[in-house]
Amino acid sequence: MDWYSIVKLLHIVSATLWVGGGFTLMVLATLADRAGNIQGTLQAMRATGELGNRFFAPMSMLTLAFGLTMCGFWVGFSELWILIGLAGYAATFCIGMFVFKPTADRMAAMIARDGVTPAALAHGQRILRAARFDYAVMLVIIADMVLKPTLHDFAVLAGMVLILAGGGALALGRSRRMVPSAA
């Protein structure tokens, strides 16, 4: 076994934990939201907030570090698929830092101060909508890493654009409105 294979394995494991864990929480929150289960939705969002800095951020950083290591030592940085992957990582990093984290922090503060209110739940809806686009970006990154498109792979690149457009449409679409039940 060579060093490239070890670094590639670590890259894939960290990416799987990062993307898979977050996707699972997003699915749980979406299913709870659709069922009108406010507590289930909040629990999934709370778990996402708690795991964000402790788990998802470190896994995303390890994914980037191992990917950059592979590029720096073996692959290079000039291939289109590398550039698409880095752009996708930058996009999902920005969504996490500038949408998920501050919105989740505001929602948690509102719930701690006022309980579960429609305003706090609206923040939760924003998180779910942003997650739809974020995971479209991650799907593109995964497809990109596996298919390694060049400029001549028009169908693959067009498919990636359609996935991003679909994720954008889902993010901009209307969500089920969570309304707190009278206790």
PDB file of C-alpha atoms in Angstrom:
ATOM      1  CA  MET A   1       0.000   0.000   0.000  1.00  0.00           C
ATOM      2  CA  ASP A   2       1.268   3.475  -0.822  1.00  0.00           C
ATOM      3  CA  TRP A   3       0.758   6.864   0.871  1.00  0.00           C
ATOM      4  CA  TYR A   4      -1.641   8.059  -1.824  1.00  0.00           C
ATOM      5  CA  SER A   5      -4.025   5.180  -1.060  1.00  0.00           C
ATOM      6  CA  ILE A   6      -3.920   5.905   2.663  1.00  0.00           C
ATOM      7  CA  VAL A   7      -4.581   9.637   2.194  1.00  0.00           C
ATOM      8  CA  LYS A   8      -7.347   8.851  -0.316  1.00  0.00           C
ATOM      9  CA  LEU A   9      -8.980   6.474   2.176  1.00  0.00           C
ATOM     10  CA  LEU A  10      -8.835   9.125   4.906  1.00  0.00           C
ATOM     11  CA  HIS A  11     -10.276  11.687   2.481  1.00  0.00           C
ATOM     12  CA  ILE A  12     -13.197   9.403   1.621  1.00  0.00           C
ATOM     13  CA  VAL A  13     -13.878   8.380   5.243  1.00  0.00           C
ATOM     14  CA  SER A  14     -13.931  11.980   6.485  1.00  0.00           C
ATOM     15  CA  ALA A  15     -16.131  13.049   3.545  1.00  0.00           C
ATOM     16  CA  THR A  16     -18.533  10.168   4.218  1.00  0.00           C
ATOM     17  CA  LEU A  17     -18.865  11.085   7.885  1.00  0.00           C
ATOM     18  CA  TRP A  18     -19.301  14.776   7.096  1.00  0.00           C
ATOM     19  CA  VAL A  19     -21.778  14.474   4.225  1.00  0.00           C
ATOM     20  CA  GLY A  20     -23.579  11.351   5.427  1.00  0.00           C
ATOM     21  CA  GLY A  21     -24.083  12.548   8.975  1.00  0.00           C
ATOM     22  CA  GLY A  22     -25.419  15.909   7.909  1.00  0.00           C
ATOM     23  CA  PHE A  23     -27.643  14.367   5.250  1.00  0.00           C
ATOM     24  CA  THR A  24     -29.144  11.992   7.807  1.00  0.00           C
ATOM     25  CA  LEU A  25     -30.003  14.871  10.142  1.00  0.00           C
ATOM     26  CA  MET A  26     -31.489  16.867   7.264  1.00  0.00           C
ATOM     27  CA  VAL A  27     -33.692  13.904   6.271  1.00  0.00           C
ATOM     28  CA  LEU A  28     -34.821  13.428   9.893  1.00  0.00           C
ATOM     29  CA  ALA A  29     -35.687  17.131  10.200  1.00  0.00           C
ATOM     30  CA  THR A  30     -37.532  17.122   6.859  1.00  0.00           C
ATOM     31  CA  LEU A  31     -39.551  14.005   7.738  1.00  0.00           C
ATOM     32  CA  ALA A  32     -40.455  15.416  11.145  1.00  0.00           C
ATOM     33  CA  ASP A  33     -41.365  18.753   9.553  1.00  0.00           C
ATOM     34  CA  ARG A  34     -43.625  17.102   6.976  1.00  0.00           C
ATOM     35  CA  ALA A  35     -45.314  15.080   9.723  1.00  0.00           C
ATOM     36  CA  GLY A  36     -45.915  18.278  11.715  1.00  0.00           C
ATOM     37  CA  ASN A  37     -43.687  16.944  14.500  1.00  0.00           C
ATOM     38  CA  ILE A  38     -42.239  20.197  15.816  1.00  0.00           C
ATOM     39  CA  GLN A  39     -40.306  18.555  18.636  1.00  0.00           C
ATOM     40  CA  GLY A  40     -38.739  16.043  16.236  1.00  0.00           C
ATOM     41  CA  THR A  41     -37.799  18.827  13.839  1.00  0.00           C
ATOM     42  CA  LEU A  42     -36.292  20.904  16.634  1.00  0.00           C
ATOM     43  CA  GLN A  43     -34.428  17.898  17.987  1.00  0.00           C
ATOM     44  CA  ALA A  44     -32.807  17.256  14.587  1.00  0.00           C
ATOM     45  CA  MET A  45     -31.932  20.939  14.229  1.00  0.00           C
ATOM     46  CA  ARG A  46     -30.562  21.061  17.775  1.00  0.00           C
ATOM     47  CA  ALA A  47     -28.411  18.001  17.035  1.00  0.00           C
ATOM     48  CA  THR A  48     -27.175  19.664  13.866  1.00  0.00           C
ATOM     49  CA  GLY A  49     -26.241  22.786  15.810  1.00  0.00           C
ATOM     50  CA  GLU A  50     -24.502  20.805  18.539  1.00  0.00           C
ATOM     51  CA  LEU A  51     -22.588  18.659  16.063  1.00  0.00           C
ATOM     52  CA  GLY A  52     -21.722  21.533  13.725  1.00  0.00           C
ATOM     53  CA  ASN A  53     -18.582  22.756  15.454  1.00  0.00           C
ATOM     54  CA  ARG A  54     -17.709  19.502  17.196  1.00  0.00           C
ATOM     55  CA  PHE A  55     -18.124  17.047  14.333  1.00  0.00           C
ATOM     56  CA  PHE A  56     -19.166  18.448  10.943  1.00  0.00           C
ATOM     57  CA  ALA A  57     -16.627  21.286  10.838  1.00  0.00           C
ATOM     58  CA  PRO A  58     -13.674  19.027  11.776  1.00  0.00           C
ATOM     59  CA  MET A  59     -14.773  16.357   9.275  1.00  0.00           C
ATOM     60  CA  SER A  60     -15.120  18.956   6.517  1.00  0.00           C
ATOM     61  CA  MET A  61     -11.671  20.357   7.358  1.00  0.00           C
ATOM     62  CA  LEU A  62     -10.146  16.868   7.329  1.00  0.00           C
ATOM     63  CA  THR A  63     -11.827  16.191   3.984  1.00  0.00           C
ATOM     64  CA  LEU A  64     -10.299  19.375   2.594  1.00  0.00           C
ATOM     65  CA  ALA A  65      -6.882  18.708   4.142  1.00  0.00           C
ATOM     66  CA  PHE A  66      -6.658  15.177   2.761  1.00  0.00           C
ATOM     67  CA  GLY A  67      -7.923  16.347  -0.637  1.00  0.00           C
ATOM     68  CA  LEU A  68      -5.376  19.160  -0.761  1.00  0.00           C
ATOM     69  CA  THR A  69      -2.664  16.719   0.287  1.00  0.00           C
ATOM     70  CA  MET A  70      -3.554  14.404  -2.608  1.00  0.00           C
ATOM     71  CA  CYS A  71      -3.562  17.332  -5.020  1.00  0.00           C
ATOM     72  CA  GLY A  72      -0.336  18.805  -3.696  1.00  0.00           C
ATOM     73  CA  PHE A  73       1.671  15.602  -3.833  1.00  0.00           C
ATOM     74  CA  TRP A  74       0.097  13.540  -6.604  1.00  0.00           C
ATOM     75  CA  VAL A  75      -2.716  15.042  -8.685  1.00  0.00           C
ATOM     76  CA  GLY A  76      -2.090  18.773  -9.057  1.00  0.00           C
ATOM     77  CA  PHE A  77      -4.566  21.628  -9.066  1.00  0.00           C
ATOM     78  CA  SER A  78      -5.118  22.237 -12.782  1.00  0.00           C
ATOM     79  CA  GLU A  79      -7.817  19.669 -13.599  1.00  0.00           C
ATOM     80  CA  LEU A  80     -11.388  20.943 -13.994  1.00  0.00           C
ATOM     81  CA  TRP A  81     -12.768  18.379 -11.542  1.00  0.00           C
ATOM     82  CA  ILE A  82     -10.353  19.597  -8.851  1.00  0.00           C
ATOM     83  CA  LEU A  83     -11.465  23.193  -9.412  1.00  0.00           C
ATOM     84  CA  ILE A  84     -15.157  22.199  -9.296  1.00  0.00           C
ATOM     85  CA  GLY A  85     -14.546  20.279  -6.073  1.00  0.00           C
ATOM     86  CA  LEU A  86     -12.763  23.221  -4.455  1.00  0.00           C
ATOM     87  CA  ALA A  87     -15.499  25.637  -5.569  1.00  0.00           C
ATOM     88  CA  GLY A  88     -18.135  23.288  -4.189  1.00  0.00           C
ATOM     89  CA  TYR A  89     -16.273  22.998  -0.894  1.00  0.00           C
ATOM     90  CA  ALA A  90     -16.008  26.791  -0.675  1.00  0.00           C
ATOM     91  CA  ALA A  91     -19.752  27.116  -1.342  1.00  0.00           C
ATOM     92  CA  THR A  92     -20.783  24.587   1.284  1.00  0.00           C
ATOM     93  CA  PHE A  93     -18.294  26.045   3.788  1.00  0.00           C
ATOM     94  CA  CYS A  94     -19.806  29.514   3.278  1.00  0.00           C
ATOM     95  CA  ILE A  95     -23.348  28.154   3.639  1.00  0.00           C
ATOM     96  CA  GLY A  96     -22.335  26.518   6.906  1.00  0.00           C
ATOM     97  CA  MET A  97     -20.530  29.537   8.327  1.00  0.00           C
ATOM     98  CA  PHE A  98     -22.787  32.314   7.080  1.00  0.00           C
ATOM     99  CA  VAL A  99     -26.220  30.648   7.006  1.00  0.00           C
ATOM    100  CA  PHE A 100     -26.408  27.520   9.184  1.00  0.00           C
ATOM    101  CA  LYS A 101     -24.370  28.659  12.168  1.00  0.00           C
ATOM    102  CA  PRO A 102     -25.773  32.171  12.683  1.00  0.00           C
ATOM    103  CA  THR A 103     -29.344  31.074  11.937  1.00  0.00           C
ATOM    104  CA  ALA A 104     -29.108  28.116  14.315  1.00  0.00           C
ATOM    105  CA  ASP A 105     -27.564  30.333  16.988  1.00  0.00           C
ATOM    106  CA  ARG A 106     -30.378  32.885  16.627  1.00  0.00           C
ATOM    107  CA  MET A 107     -33.005  30.129  16.726  1.00  0.00           C
ATOM    108  CA  ALA A 108     -31.466  28.554  19.854  1.00  0.00           C
ATOM    109  CA  ALA A 109     -31.288  31.932  21.593  1.00  0.00           C
ATOM    110  CA  MET A 110     -34.912  32.689  20.741  1.00  0.00           C
ATOM    111  CA  ILE A 111     -36.074  29.298  22.008  1.00  0.00           C
ATOM    112  CA  ALA A 112     -34.055  29.687  25.211  1.00  0.00           C
ATOM    113  CA  ARG A 113     -35.498  33.157  25.771  1.00  0.00           C
ATOM    114  CA  ASP A 114     -39.109  32.801  24.557  1.00  0.00           C
ATOM    115  CA  GLY A 115     -39.704  29.089  23.999  1.00  0.00           C
ATOM    116  CA  VAL A 116     -40.836  27.619  20.718  1.00  0.00           C
ATOM    117  CA  THR A 117     -42.410  30.529  18.852  1.00  0.00           C
ATOM    118  CA  PRO A 118     -43.370  30.992  15.210  1.00  0.00           C
ATOM    119  CA  ALA A 119     -40.394  33.349  14.812  1.00  0.00           C
ATOM    120  CA  ALA A 120     -37.980  30.707  16.132  1.00  0.00           C
ATOM    121  CA  LEU A 121     -39.542  28.077  13.888  1.00  0.00           C
ATOM    122  CA  ALA A 122     -39.135  30.403  10.901  1.00  0.00           C
ATOM    123  CA  HIS A 123     -35.392  30.284  11.531  1.00  0.00           C
ATOM    124  CA  GLY A 124     -35.630  26.496  11.476  1.00  0.00           C
ATOM    125  CA  GLN A 125     -37.363  26.663   8.112  1.00  0.00           C
ATOM    126  CA  ARG A 126     -34.531  28.818   6.758  1.00  0.00           C
ATOM    127  CA  ILE A 127     -32.045  26.178   7.869  1.00  0.00           C
ATOM    128  CA  LEU A 128     -34.008  23.401   6.154  1.00  0.00           C
ATOM    129  CA  ARG A 129     -34.282  25.401   2.928  1.00  0.00           C
ATOM    130  CA  ALA A 130     -30.567  26.203   2.912  1.00  0.00           C
ATOM    131  CA  ALA A 131     -29.781  22.541   3.617  1.00  0.00           C
ATOM    132  CA  ARG A 132     -31.582  21.532   0.424  1.00  0.00           C
ATOM    133  CA  PHE A 133     -29.249  23.644  -1.661  1.00  0.00           C
ATOM    134  CA  ASP A 134     -26.212  22.704   0.427  1.00  0.00           C
ATOM    135  CA  TYR A 135     -26.804  19.017  -0.218  1.00  0.00           C
ATOM    136  CA  ALA A 136     -27.314  19.654  -3.923  1.00  0.00           C
ATOM    137  CA  VAL A 137     -23.838  21.213  -3.866  1.00  0.00           C
ATOM    138  CA  MET A 138     -22.507  18.185  -1.981  1.00  0.00           C
ATOM    139  CA  LEU A 139     -24.106  15.820  -4.498  1.00  0.00           C
ATOM    140  CA  VAL A 140     -22.342  17.724  -7.268  1.00  0.00           C
ATOM    141  CA  ILE A 141     -19.045  17.441  -5.376  1.00  0.00           C
ATOM    142  CA  ILE A 142     -19.505  13.690  -4.962  1.00  0.00           C
ATOM    143  CA  ALA A 143     -20.386  13.242  -8.644  1.00  0.00           C
ATOM    144  CA  ASP A 144     -17.432  15.447  -9.538  1.00  0.00           C
ATOM    145  CA  MET A 145     -14.984  13.401  -7.453  1.00  0.00           C
ATOM    146  CA  VAL A 146     -16.207  10.118  -8.926  1.00  0.00           C
ATOM    147  CA  LEU A 147     -16.721  11.134 -12.580  1.00  0.00           C
ATOM    148  CA  LYS A 148     -13.805  13.622 -12.842  1.00  0.00           C
ATOM    149  CA  PRO A 149     -15.304  15.595 -15.737  1.00  0.00           C
ATOM    150  CA  THR A 150     -13.316  17.571 -18.256  1.00  0.00           C
ATOM    151  CA  LEU A 151     -14.575  20.406 -20.444  1.00  0.00           C
ATOM    152  CA  HIS A 152     -15.504  17.764 -23.025  1.00  0.00           C
ATOM    153  CA  ASP A 153     -17.941  15.993 -20.675  1.00  0.00           C
ATOM    154  CA  PHE A 154     -20.873  18.205 -21.556  1.00  0.00           C
ATOM    155  CA  ALA A 155     -23.554  15.795 -20.285  1.00  0.00           C
ATOM    156  CA  VAL A 156     -21.906  15.425 -16.865  1.00  0.00           C
ATOM    157  CA  LEU A 157     -21.402  19.175 -16.491  1.00  0.00           C
ATOM    158  CA  ALA A 158     -24.984  19.856 -17.622  1.00  0.00           C
ATOM    159  CA  GLY A 159     -26.217  17.286 -15.103  1.00  0.00           C
ATOM    160  CA  MET A 160     -24.291  19.078 -12.359  1.00  0.00           C
ATOM    161  CA  VAL A 161     -25.886  22.392 -13.334  1.00  0.00           C
ATOM    162  CA  LEU A 162     -29.336  20.753 -13.262  1.00  0.00           C
ATOM    163  CA  ILE A 163     -28.667  19.332  -9.782  1.00  0.00           C
ATOM    164  CA  LEU A 164     -27.661  22.790  -8.538  1.00  0.00           C
ATOM    165  CA  ALA A 165     -30.733  24.333 -10.167  1.00  0.00           C
ATOM    166  CA  GLY A 166     -32.954  21.683  -8.560  1.00  0.00           C
ATOM    167  CA  GLY A 167     -31.362  22.311  -5.170  1.00  0.00           C
ATOM    168  CA  GLY A 168     -31.869  26.039  -5.639  1.00  0.00           C
ATOM    169  CA  ALA A 169     -35.516  25.511  -6.582  1.00  0.00           C
ATOM    170  CA  LEU A 170     -36.048  23.319  -3.503  1.00  0.00           C
ATOM    171  CA  ALA A 171     -34.339  25.905  -1.314  1.00  0.00           C
ATOM    172  CA  LEU A 172     -36.501  28.699  -2.673  1.00  0.00           C
ATOM    173  CA  GLY A 173     -39.702  26.642  -2.623  1.00  0.00           C
ATOM    174  CA  ARG A 174     -42.280  26.879   0.079  1.00  0.00           C
ATOM    175  CA  SER A 175     -41.849  24.694   3.115  1.00  0.00           C
ATOM    176  CA  ARG A 176     -44.457  23.341   5.430  1.00  0.00           C
ATOM    177  CA  ARG A 177     -44.977  25.983   8.110  1.00  0.00           C
ATOM    178  CA  MET A 178     -44.182  24.679  11.571  1.00  0.00           C
ATOM    179  CA  VAL A 179     -46.647  26.035  14.083  1.00  0.00           C
ATOM    180  CA  PRO A 180     -46.220  25.403  17.788  1.00  0.00           C
ATOM    181  CA  SER A 181     -49.080  23.499  19.343  1.00  0.00           C
ATOM    182  CA  ALA A 182     -50.908  24.942  22.296  1.00  0.00           C
ATOM    183  CA  ALA A 183     -49.598  23.116  25.331  1.00  0.00           C
TER     184      ALA A 183
END
